[in-house]
mmCIF file of C-alpha atoms in Angstrom:
data_model
loop_
_atom_site.group_PDB
_atom_site.id
_atom_site.type_symbol
_atom_site.label_atom_id
_atom_site.label_comp_id
_atom_site.label_asym_id
_atom_site.label_seq_id
_atom_site.Cartn_x
_atom_site.Cartn_y
_atom_site.Cartn_z
ATOM 1 C CA MET J 811 5.299 0.927 26.653
ATOM 2 C CA HIS J 812 7.379 2.075 23.712
ATOM 3 C CA PRO J 813 11.129 2.658 23.662
ATOM 4 C CA PRO J 814 12.324 6.233 23.221
ATOM 5 C CA ASP J 815 12.522 7.636 19.733
ATOM 6 C CA PRO J 816 15.859 6.823 18.152
ATOM 7 C CA ALA J 817 18.204 9.711 17.572
ATOM 8 C CA PRO J 818 18.132 11.243 14.081
ATOM 9 C CA LEU J 819 20.369 9.575 11.556
ATOM 10 C CA PRO J 820 23.253 11.524 10.053
ATOM 11 C CA ASP J 821 22.541 13.044 6.671
ATOM 12 C CA ASP J 822 24.936 10.697 4.893
ATOM 13 C CA ALA J 823 22.929 7.711 6.159
ATOM 14 C CA ARG J 824 19.724 8.884 4.557
ATOM 15 C CA GLU J 825 18.297 7.702 1.277
ATOM 16 C CA PRO J 826 15.467 9.312 -0.699
ATOM 17 C CA ASP J 827 12.794 6.726 0.096
ATOM 18 C CA THR J 828 13.637 6.286 3.721
ATOM 19 C CA TYR J 829 14.586 8.806 6.346
ATOM 20 C CA GLY J 830 13.859 12.406 7.090
ATOM 21 C CA PRO J 831 11.936 14.751 4.847
ATOM 22 C CA GLY J 832 13.544 17.717 3.207
ATOM 23 C CA THR J 833 12.440 21.309 3.297
ATOM 24 C CA HIS J 834 9.135 22.490 1.977
ATOM 25 C CA GLY J 835 9.240 23.098 -1.727
ATOM 26 C CA PRO J 836 7.016 25.445 -3.662
ATOM 27 C CA GLY J 837 3.572 24.137 -4.302
ATOM 28 C CA THR J 838 3.751 21.379 -1.714
ATOM 29 C CA TYR J 839 1.765 20.929 1.455
ATOM 30 C CA GLY J 840 2.729 20.815 5.076
ATOM 31 C CA PRO J 841 2.573 17.599 7.084
ATOM 32 C CA GLY J 842 -0.856 16.373 8.064
ATOM 33 C CA THR J 843 -2.698 18.722 5.771
ATOM 34 C CA ALA J 844 -4.841 17.862 2.828
ATOM 35 C CA GLY J 845 -3.843 18.705 -0.698
ATOM 36 C CA PRO J 846 -6.176 20.451 -3.085
ATOM 37 C CA ASP J 847 -9.003 18.649 -4.787
ATOM 38 C CA THR J 848 -7.410 18.283 -8.182
ATOM 39 C CA ARG J 849 -9.019 14.929 -8.916
ATOM 40 C CA GLY J 850 -12.649 15.748 -8.447
ATOM 41 C CA PRO J 851 -15.123 17.286 -5.997
ATOM 42 C CA SER J 852 -15.757 15.948 -2.527
ATOM 43 C CA THR J 853 -19.444 15.571 -3.219
ATOM 44 C CA PRO J 854 -20.779 12.245 -4.467
ATOM 45 C CA GLY J 855 -19.465 11.640 -7.949
ATOM 46 C CA PRO J 856 -20.899 9.977 -11.007
ATOM 47 C CA ALA J 857 -22.444 6.566 -11.135
ATOM 48 C CA PRO J 858 -20.110 3.583 -10.818
ATOM 49 C CA HIS J 859 -17.861 2.976 -13.782
ATOM 50 C CA GLU J 860 -19.451 1.005 -16.561
ATOM 51 C CA PRO J 861 -16.960 -1.497 -17.963
ATOM 52 C CA ALA J 862 -16.249 -0.993 -21.611
ATOM 53 C CA PRO J 863 -16.106 -3.923 -23.984
ATOM 54 C CA HIS J 864 -12.688 -5.466 -24.386
ATOM 55 C CA GLY J 865 -11.234 -6.631 -27.633
ATOM 56 C CA PRO J 866 -7.945 -7.307 -29.346
ATOM 57 C CA ASP J 867 -7.843 -3.799 -30.777
ATOM 58 C CA THR J 868 -8.311 -2.051 -27.429
ATOM 59 C CA ASP J 869 -7.520 -3.885 -24.232
ATOM 60 C CA GLY J 870 -6.260 -7.256 -25.339
ATOM 61 C CA PRO J 871 -8.065 -10.569 -25.690
ATOM 62 C CA ASP J 872 -9.882 -12.046 -22.740
ATOM 63 C CA THR J 873 -11.031 -15.275 -24.336
ATOM 64 C CA ASN J 874 -8.242 -17.216 -22.621
ATOM 65 C CA GLU J 875 -8.991 -15.878 -19.164
ATOM 66 C CA PRO J 876 -8.436 -18.779 -16.744
ATOM 67 C CA ASP J 877 -11.154 -20.011 -14.427
ATOM 68 C CA THR J 878 -10.838 -18.041 -11.233
ATOM 69 C CA ASP J 879 -12.587 -17.138 -8.029
ATOM 70 C CA GLU J 880 -11.199 -13.628 -8.284
ATOM 71 C CA PRO J 881 -13.725 -10.835 -7.716
ATOM 72 C CA ASP J 882 -15.256 -8.952 -10.610
ATOM 73 C CA MET J 883 -13.798 -5.516 -9.979
ATOM 74 C CA ASN J 884 -16.453 -3.915 -12.177
ATOM 75 C CA GLU J 885 -18.938 -4.916 -9.470
ATOM 76 C CA VAL J 886 -16.657 -4.025 -6.558
ATOM 77 C CA VAL J 887 -15.821 -0.503 -7.733
ATOM 78 C CA GLY J 888 -18.736 1.789 -7.010
ATOM 79 C CA ARG J 889 -20.225 -0.586 -4.437
ATOM 80 C CA ASP J 890 -17.523 -1.124 -1.806
ATOM 81 C CA ASP J 891 -14.935 0.993 -0.052
ATOM 82 C CA LEU J 892 -11.362 0.201 -1.101
ATOM 83 C CA LEU J 893 -8.188 -0.158 0.974
ATOM 84 C CA LEU J 894 -4.657 -0.436 -0.406
ATOM 85 C CA LEU J 895 -2.210 -1.146 2.416
ATOM 86 C CA THR J 896 1.449 -1.355 1.395
ATOM 87 C CA LEU J 897 3.717 -2.836 4.050
ATOM 88 C CA ASP J 898 6.761 -1.004 2.781
ATOM 89 C CA THR J 899 9.927 -3.139 2.481
ATOM 90 C CA LEU J 900 8.365 -6.345 3.883
ATOM 91 C CA ARG J 901 10.155 -9.527 2.803
ATOM 92 C CA HIS J 902 8.060 -12.477 1.681
ATOM 93 C CA ASP J 903 10.064 -15.083 3.590
ATOM 94 C CA VAL J 904 9.724 -13.244 6.900
ATOM 95 C CA ALA J 905 5.996 -12.657 6.387
ATOM 96 C CA ALA J 906 5.408 -16.310 5.444
ATOM 97 C CA GLU J 907 7.380 -17.639 8.414
ATOM 98 C CA LEU J 908 5.489 -15.494 10.910
ATOM 99 C CA ALA J 909 2.083 -16.396 9.477
ATOM 100 C CA ALA J 910 2.923 -20.125 9.553
ATOM 101 C CA ALA J 911 4.130 -19.849 13.151
ATOM 102 C CA GLY J 912 0.917 -18.171 14.322
ATOM 103 C CA ARG J 913 2.674 -14.896 15.088
ATOM 104 C CA LEU J 914 0.351 -12.748 12.929
ATOM 105 C CA PRO J 915 -3.099 -13.566 14.329
ATOM 106 C CA ASN J 916 -4.854 -10.405 13.142
ATOM 107 C CA LEU J 917 -3.492 -10.490 9.607
ATOM 108 C CA ALA J 918 -3.627 -14.267 9.170
ATOM 109 C CA ARG J 919 -7.333 -14.472 9.954
ATOM 110 C CA HIS J 920 -7.974 -12.511 6.749
ATOM 111 C CA LEU J 921 -5.375 -14.144 4.497
ATOM 112 C CA PRO J 922 -6.902 -16.692 2.099
ATOM 113 C CA GLY J 923 -5.997 -20.061 3.585
ATOM 114 C CA GLY J 924 -4.169 -18.254 6.379
ATOM 115 C CA ALA J 925 -1.098 -17.734 4.181
ATOM 116 C CA TRP J 926 0.458 -15.007 2.082
ATOM 117 C CA GLU J 927 0.606 -15.360 -1.681
ATOM 118 C CA LYS J 928 4.121 -15.204 -3.132
ATOM 119 C CA ARG J 929 4.419 -12.490 -5.762
ATOM 120 C CA HIS J 930 7.015 -10.477 -7.649
ATOM 121 C CA ALA J 931 7.240 -6.740 -6.993
ATOM 122 C CA PRO J 932 6.858 -4.312 -9.915
ATOM 123 C CA GLY J 933 9.863 -2.326 -8.637
ATOM 124 C CA SER J 934 12.861 -2.704 -6.350
ATOM 125 C CA PHE J 935 12.265 0.413 -4.259
ATOM 126 C CA THR J 936 9.348 2.486 -3.022
ATOM 127 C CA TYR J 937 9.032 5.138 -5.714
ATOM 128 C CA ALA J 938 9.287 2.837 -8.713
ATOM 129 C CA SER J 939 7.009 0.204 -7.245
ATOM 130 C CA HIS J 940 4.263 2.624 -6.236
ATOM 131 C CA GLN J 941 4.294 4.376 -9.601
ATOM 132 C CA ALA J 942 3.568 0.969 -11.127
ATOM 133 C CA ILE J 943 0.972 0.037 -8.505
ATOM 134 C CA PHE J 944 -0.910 3.298 -9.018
ATOM 135 C CA ALA J 945 -0.945 2.541 -12.764
ATOM 136 C CA GLY J 946 -2.680 -0.774 -12.036
ATOM 137 C CA PHE J 947 0.373 -3.040 -11.921
ATOM 138 C CA LEU J 948 0.100 -4.742 -8.550
ATOM 139 C CA PRO J 949 2.711 -7.368 -7.608
ATOM 140 C CA THR J 950 2.517 -10.285 -10.070
ATOM 141 C CA PRO J 951 1.931 -13.894 -8.916
ATOM 142 C CA ALA J 952 5.250 -15.749 -8.816
ATOM 143 C CA ALA J 953 3.962 -18.752 -10.800
ATOM 144 C CA PRO J 954 3.973 -18.527 -14.610
ATOM 145 C CA GLY J 955 0.973 -16.645 -16.045
ATOM 146 C CA PRO J 956 -1.026 -15.250 -17.643
ATOM 147 C CA HIS J 957 -2.341 -13.336 -14.639
ATOM 148 C CA PRO J 958 -5.325 -11.040 -15.297
ATOM 149 C CA ARG J 959 -5.125 -7.825 -13.296
ATOM 150 C CA LEU J 960 -7.656 -6.292 -10.917
ATOM 151 C CA PHE J 961 -7.176 -2.791 -12.366
ATOM 152 C CA ALA J 962 -5.820 -1.577 -15.690
ATOM 153 C CA ALA J 963 -5.563 1.611 -17.684
ATOM 154 C CA ARG J 964 -7.090 1.318 -21.111
ATOM 155 C CA PHE J 965 -4.379 0.871 -23.717
ATOM 156 C CA ALA J 966 -4.032 -1.183 -26.871
ATOM 157 C CA GLY J 967 -2.454 -4.598 -26.665
ATOM 158 C CA SER J 968 -2.801 -5.307 -22.961
ATOM 159 C CA GLU J 969 -2.731 -9.077 -22.436
ATOM 160 C CA THR J 970 -3.611 -8.927 -18.726
ATOM 161 C CA THR J 971 -6.846 -6.947 -19.042
ATOM 162 C CA ALA J 972 -9.751 -9.369 -18.692
ATOM 163 C CA ARG J 973 -13.517 -9.344 -18.210
ATOM 164 C CA ARG J 974 -13.223 -8.895 -14.449
ATOM 165 C CA THR J 975 -10.614 -6.136 -14.693
ATOM 166 C CA TYR J 976 -11.730 -2.627 -13.779
ATOM 167 C CA VAL J 977 -10.558 -0.490 -16.696
ATOM 168 C CA PHE J 978 -10.008 3.228 -16.151
ATOM 169 C CA ASP J 979 -9.526 5.953 -18.745
ATOM 170 C CA THR J 980 -7.306 8.226 -16.670
ATOM 171 C CA PRO J 981 -3.493 8.130 -16.354
ATOM 172 C CA ASP J 982 -3.616 6.392 -12.987
ATOM 173 C CA LEU J 983 -5.897 4.323 -10.782
ATOM 174 C CA VAL J 984 -6.270 7.041 -8.154
ATOM 175 C CA SER J 985 -7.771 9.582 -10.550
ATOM 176 C CA GLY J 986 -9.804 6.801 -12.152
ATOM 177 C CA LEU J 987 -11.439 6.023 -8.816
ATOM 178 C CA ALA J 988 -11.980 9.729 -8.156
ATOM 179 C CA ALA J 989 -13.808 9.936 -11.479
ATOM 180 C CA ALA J 990 -15.987 7.048 -10.299
ATOM 181 C CA GLY J 991 -17.053 9.043 -7.234
ATOM 182 C CA TYR J 992 -14.523 7.918 -4.629
ATOM 183 C CA ARG J 993 -12.869 10.181 -2.093
ATOM 184 C CA THR J 994 -9.170 9.367 -2.520
ATOM 185 C CA VAL J 995 -7.013 9.660 0.603
ATOM 186 C CA CYS J 996 -3.316 8.956 1.204
ATOM 187 C CA VAL J 997 -1.800 8.372 4.651
ATOM 188 C CA GLY J 998 1.927 8.394 4.029
ATOM 189 C CA GLY J 999 4.800 6.672 5.752
ATOM 190 C CA VAL J 1000 8.281 6.626 4.156
ATOM 191 C CA GLY J 1001 9.978 9.656 2.659
ATOM 192 C CA PHE J 1002 8.314 9.549 -0.756
ATOM 193 C CA PHE J 1003 4.961 10.340 0.902
ATOM 194 C CA THR J 1004 5.921 13.286 3.116
ATOM 195 C CA ASN J 1005 4.655 16.073 0.827
ATOM 196 C CA ARG J 1006 7.961 17.779 1.631
ATOM 197 C CA GLY J 1007 10.184 18.792 -1.229
ATOM 198 C CA ALA J 1008 9.286 18.406 -4.881
ATOM 199 C CA LEU J 1009 9.821 14.641 -5.025
ATOM 200 C CA GLY J 1010 7.996 14.010 -1.751
ATOM 201 C CA GLY J 1011 4.837 15.487 -3.236
ATOM 202 C CA VAL J 1012 4.619 13.454 -6.453
ATOM 203 C CA LEU J 1013 2.865 10.330 -5.143
ATOM 204 C CA PRO J 1014 0.678 12.068 -2.523
ATOM 205 C CA GLY J 1015 -0.270 14.576 -5.224
ATOM 206 C CA LEU J 1016 -2.266 11.872 -7.006
ATOM 207 C CA PHE J 1017 -4.811 11.955 -4.172
ATOM 208 C CA GLN J 1018 -7.534 14.440 -3.310
ATOM 209 C CA GLU J 1019 -6.377 14.402 0.305
ATOM 210 C CA SER J 1020 -3.010 13.449 1.793
ATOM 211 C CA HIS J 1021 -1.638 13.196 5.316
ATOM 212 C CA TRP J 1022 1.839 12.858 6.759
ATOM 213 C CA GLU J 1023 3.401 13.645 10.130
ATOM 214 C CA PRO J 1024 6.908 12.887 11.444
ATOM 215 C CA GLU J 1025 5.201 10.439 13.795
ATOM 216 C CA PHE J 1026 4.185 8.387 10.723
ATOM 217 C CA GLY J 1027 7.761 8.107 9.478
ATOM 218 C CA VAL J 1028 10.462 5.460 9.587
ATOM 219 C CA ALA J 1029 12.204 6.800 12.704
ATOM 220 C CA SER J 1030 9.052 6.631 14.853
ATOM 221 C CA PRO J 1031 8.545 3.558 17.070
ATOM 222 C CA VAL J 1032 4.788 4.321 17.109
ATOM 223 C CA SER J 1033 4.368 5.008 13.389
ATOM 224 C CA PHE J 1034 1.633 2.525 12.545
ATOM 225 C CA GLU J 1035 -0.619 3.164 15.517
ATOM 226 C CA ALA J 1036 -0.338 6.890 14.757
ATOM 227 C CA GLN J 1037 -1.358 6.215 11.161
ATOM 228 C CA VAL J 1038 -4.305 4.090 12.302
ATOM 229 C CA GLU J 1039 -5.491 6.853 14.613
ATOM 230 C CA ARG J 1040 -5.453 9.275 11.678
ATOM 231 C CA VAL J 1041 -7.411 6.801 9.547
ATOM 232 C CA GLU J 1042 -10.069 6.496 12.244
ATOM 233 C CA ARG J 1043 -10.498 10.277 12.184
ATOM 234 C CA ILE J 1044 -10.662 10.364 8.385
ATOM 235 C CA VAL J 1045 -13.331 7.673 8.204
ATOM 236 C CA ALA J 1046 -15.380 9.267 10.981
ATOM 237 C CA GLY J 1047 -15.401 12.598 9.142
ATOM 238 C CA LEU J 1048 -16.473 11.273 5.745
ATOM 239 C CA PRO J 1049 -20.140 11.452 4.711
ATOM 240 C CA ARG J 1050 -21.547 7.968 5.013
ATOM 241 C CA GLN J 1051 -22.796 7.837 1.435
ATOM 242 C CA ARG J 1052 -19.388 8.741 -0.018
ATOM 243 C CA ARG J 1053 -17.215 5.854 -1.177
ATOM 244 C CA LEU J 1054 -13.620 5.866 0.078
ATOM 245 C CA PHE J 1055 -10.375 4.740 -1.523
ATOM 246 C CA LEU J 1056 -7.791 4.770 1.251
ATOM 247 C CA PHE J 1057 -4.100 4.190 0.649
ATOM 248 C CA VAL J 1058 -1.789 3.648 3.630
ATOM 249 C CA ASN J 1059 1.969 3.277 3.258
ATOM 250 C CA VAL J 1060 3.270 1.554 6.401
ATOM 251 C CA SER J 1061 6.797 2.643 7.309
ATOM 252 C CA ALA J 1062 7.395 0.369 10.324
ATOM 253 C CA LEU J 1063 9.156 -2.433 8.387
ATOM 254 C CA HIS J 1064 11.634 -0.086 6.739
ATOM 255 C CA GLN J 1065 15.008 0.525 8.303
ATOM 256 C CA PRO J 1066 15.574 1.568 11.028
ATOM 257 C CA ASN J 1067 13.424 -1.080 12.724
ATOM 258 C CA TRP J 1068 15.716 -2.320 15.524
ATOM 259 C CA PHE J 1069 13.624 -0.551 18.167
ATOM 260 C CA HIS J 1070 10.700 -2.951 17.597
ATOM 261 C CA LEU J 1071 12.656 -5.874 19.074
ATOM 262 C CA PRO J 1072 12.824 -5.810 22.885
ATOM 263 C CA GLY J 1073 16.412 -5.666 24.054
ATOM 264 C CA ALA J 1074 17.845 -4.601 20.695
ATOM 265 C CA SER J 1075 20.040 -1.524 20.460
ATOM 266 C CA ARG J 1076 21.133 0.921 17.806
ATOM 267 C CA GLU J 1077 24.549 -0.681 17.911
ATOM 268 C CA ASP J 1078 22.995 -4.074 17.108
ATOM 269 C CA GLY J 1079 21.384 -2.551 14.027
ATOM 270 C CA ASP J 1080 18.599 -4.009 11.885
ATOM 271 C CA SER J 1081 18.223 -7.692 11.007
ATOM 272 C CA ARG J 1082 15.667 -10.254 9.887
ATOM 273 C CA ALA J 1083 14.728 -10.581 13.564
ATOM 274 C CA THR J 1084 14.014 -6.872 13.992
ATOM 275 C CA HIS J 1085 12.192 -6.882 10.637
ATOM 276 C CA ALA J 1086 9.985 -9.701 11.976
ATOM 277 C CA ALA J 1087 9.387 -7.824 15.230
ATOM 278 C CA ALA J 1088 8.245 -4.797 13.228
ATOM 279 C CA LEU J 1089 5.691 -6.934 11.383
ATOM 280 C CA GLU J 1090 4.389 -8.287 14.683
ATOM 281 C CA TYR J 1091 4.032 -4.678 15.838
ATOM 282 C CA VAL J 1092 1.942 -3.893 12.757
ATOM 283 C CA ASP J 1093 -0.201 -6.969 13.369
ATOM 284 C CA ARG J 1094 -1.046 -5.770 16.881
ATOM 285 C CA HIS J 1095 -2.705 -2.639 15.485
ATOM 286 C CA VAL J 1096 -4.019 -3.664 12.053
ATOM 287 C CA GLY J 1097 -7.336 -4.860 13.485
ATOM 288 C CA ARG J 1098 -8.272 -1.262 14.286
ATOM 289 C CA LEU J 1099 -7.547 -0.253 10.704
ATOM 290 C CA PHE J 1100 -9.687 -3.067 9.317
ATOM 291 C CA ALA J 1101 -12.499 -2.205 11.746
ATOM 292 C CA ALA J 1102 -12.481 1.432 10.668
ATOM 293 C CA MET J 1103 -12.539 0.547 6.982
ATOM 294 C CA SER J 1104 -15.455 -1.866 7.399
ATOM 295 C CA SER J 1105 -17.451 0.414 9.710
ATOM 296 C CA ARG J 1106 -19.534 1.969 6.911
ATOM 297 C CA ARG J 1107 -19.907 -0.795 4.325
ATOM 298 C CA ARG J 1108 -18.039 -3.762 2.902
ATOM 299 C CA CYS J 1109 -14.433 -2.999 2.034
ATOM 300 C CA PHE J 1110 -12.206 -4.669 -0.539
ATOM 301 C CA ALA J 1111 -8.679 -4.728 0.874
ATOM 302 C CA ILE J 1112 -5.337 -5.269 -0.837
ATOM 303 C CA VAL J 1113 -2.432 -5.855 1.555
ATOM 304 C CA CYS J 1114 1.024 -6.289 0.067
ATOM 305 C CA SER J 1115 4.644 -5.264 0.117
ATOM 306 C CA ASP J 1116 6.089 -2.976 -2.521
ATOM 307 C CA HIS J 1117 9.543 -4.604 -2.365
ATOM 308 C CA GLY J 1118 11.679 -6.555 0.069
ATOM 309 C CA THR J 1119 15.110 -5.784 1.467
ATOM 310 C CA ALA J 1120 18.388 -7.614 2.029
ATOM 311 C CA TYR J 1121 20.050 -8.170 5.391
ATOM 312 C CA GLY J 1122 23.408 -9.466 4.214
ATOM 313 C CA ASP J 1123 21.874 -11.968 1.775
ATOM 314 C CA ASP J 1124 24.692 -12.979 -0.604
ATOM 315 C CA GLY J 1125 26.563 -9.919 0.609
ATOM 316 C CA TYR J 1126 23.760 -7.464 -0.204
ATOM 317 C CA THR J 1127 22.190 -4.964 2.173
ATOM 318 C CA GLY J 1128 19.130 -2.820 1.511
ATOM 319 C CA HIS J 1129 17.051 -2.585 -1.666
ATOM 320 C CA ARG J 1130 16.999 -0.916 -5.087
ATOM 321 C CA LEU J 1131 18.895 -3.950 -6.289
ATOM 322 C CA GLY J 1132 18.049 -7.186 -8.120
ATOM 323 C CA HIS J 1133 17.990 -9.890 -5.459
ATOM 324 C CA GLU J 1134 15.368 -12.511 -4.609
ATOM 325 C CA ALA J 1135 14.939 -10.980 -1.151
ATOM 326 C CA VAL J 1136 13.974 -7.690 -2.810
ATOM 327 C CA TRP J 1137 11.860 -8.878 -5.747
ATOM 328 C CA THR J 1138 9.769 -11.440 -3.838
ATOM 329 C CA VAL J 1139 6.933 -9.980 -1.772
ATOM 330 C CA PRO J 1140 3.852 -11.119 0.177
ATOM 331 C CA TYR J 1141 0.391 -10.294 -1.175
ATOM 332 C CA ALA J 1142 -3.259 -10.830 -0.261
ATOM 333 C CA HIS J 1143 -6.635 -9.398 -1.158
ATOM 334 C CA PHE J 1144 -9.905 -10.054 0.613
ATOM 335 C CA PHE J 1145 -13.192 -8.513 1.672
ATOM 336 C CA LEU J 1146 -13.755 -6.934 5.067
ATOM 337 C CA GLU J 1147 -17.402 -7.395 5.927
ATOM 338 C CA PRO J 1148 -19.200 -4.455 7.559
ATOM 339 C CA SER J 1149 -19.405 -4.294 11.312
ATOM 340 C CA ALA J 1150 -22.607 -5.546 12.898
#
């Protein structure tokens, strides 16, 4: 049983990457509808990307690539389905505490060693961080590098492009995967993914197909389960032979999240405790998402936060600021094996 939807926030409490969408702007799409196929046809695309040779004059040296058990993304791309799940605004310390306490059973069973990796976000708020992520700059391991990347655009002088990096020749990873034959789908959450207003259409516009409903947004107590239900429909409607790159931006961790903690009230406001309760809510439903994404073939999944947020830490509240609670995020990648 879910608590009633919280009342709308006043306009002066809204911020661009958080609460309600604006009005429809020209050239944007309504909620829950798919955008045009600007990144390639929906029929099977070309053969999997063939990695180009790397060298100092193109992609940077790879002779010093450290020994690693990381996957060769040149083998993964074109073979497996791909999932990028951003747990918007999730703090690393809260995620780590819950995993260690056994309060995230469905996520923890997939985390390498049962624990989140500590990383640094590429941005301090949703828009900046996702622009970087979609360019191939996932959160960076917190320990000193170098840290070869999973994906990278081809450009001269890159020192984090290695033999196992999937190199794309398009401006962003999404169009690069579309060129490799993937159907690219966005299921949005926070305000930058609503397809409403000019700014709300920038990030979803990278994808061949995008979905957003008010029920997916930050003010909905059932946002993640609604997103998962949409994903199940998307996967069921895709031709089995077509590879899928699915991006889901989870809004449940973002403020307001007080309604995920039993007994909390609007007057109590948001806190680390309500933030933790929101993550437990996500964990209760994430198994369905993983099952859907592994129902057709093996899936390579990346699950991470785009940035954290402050709850009074050193006097700070919120994000888009330079604090450890904002820059430090949880990260994991792993394979989801196909269902029997």
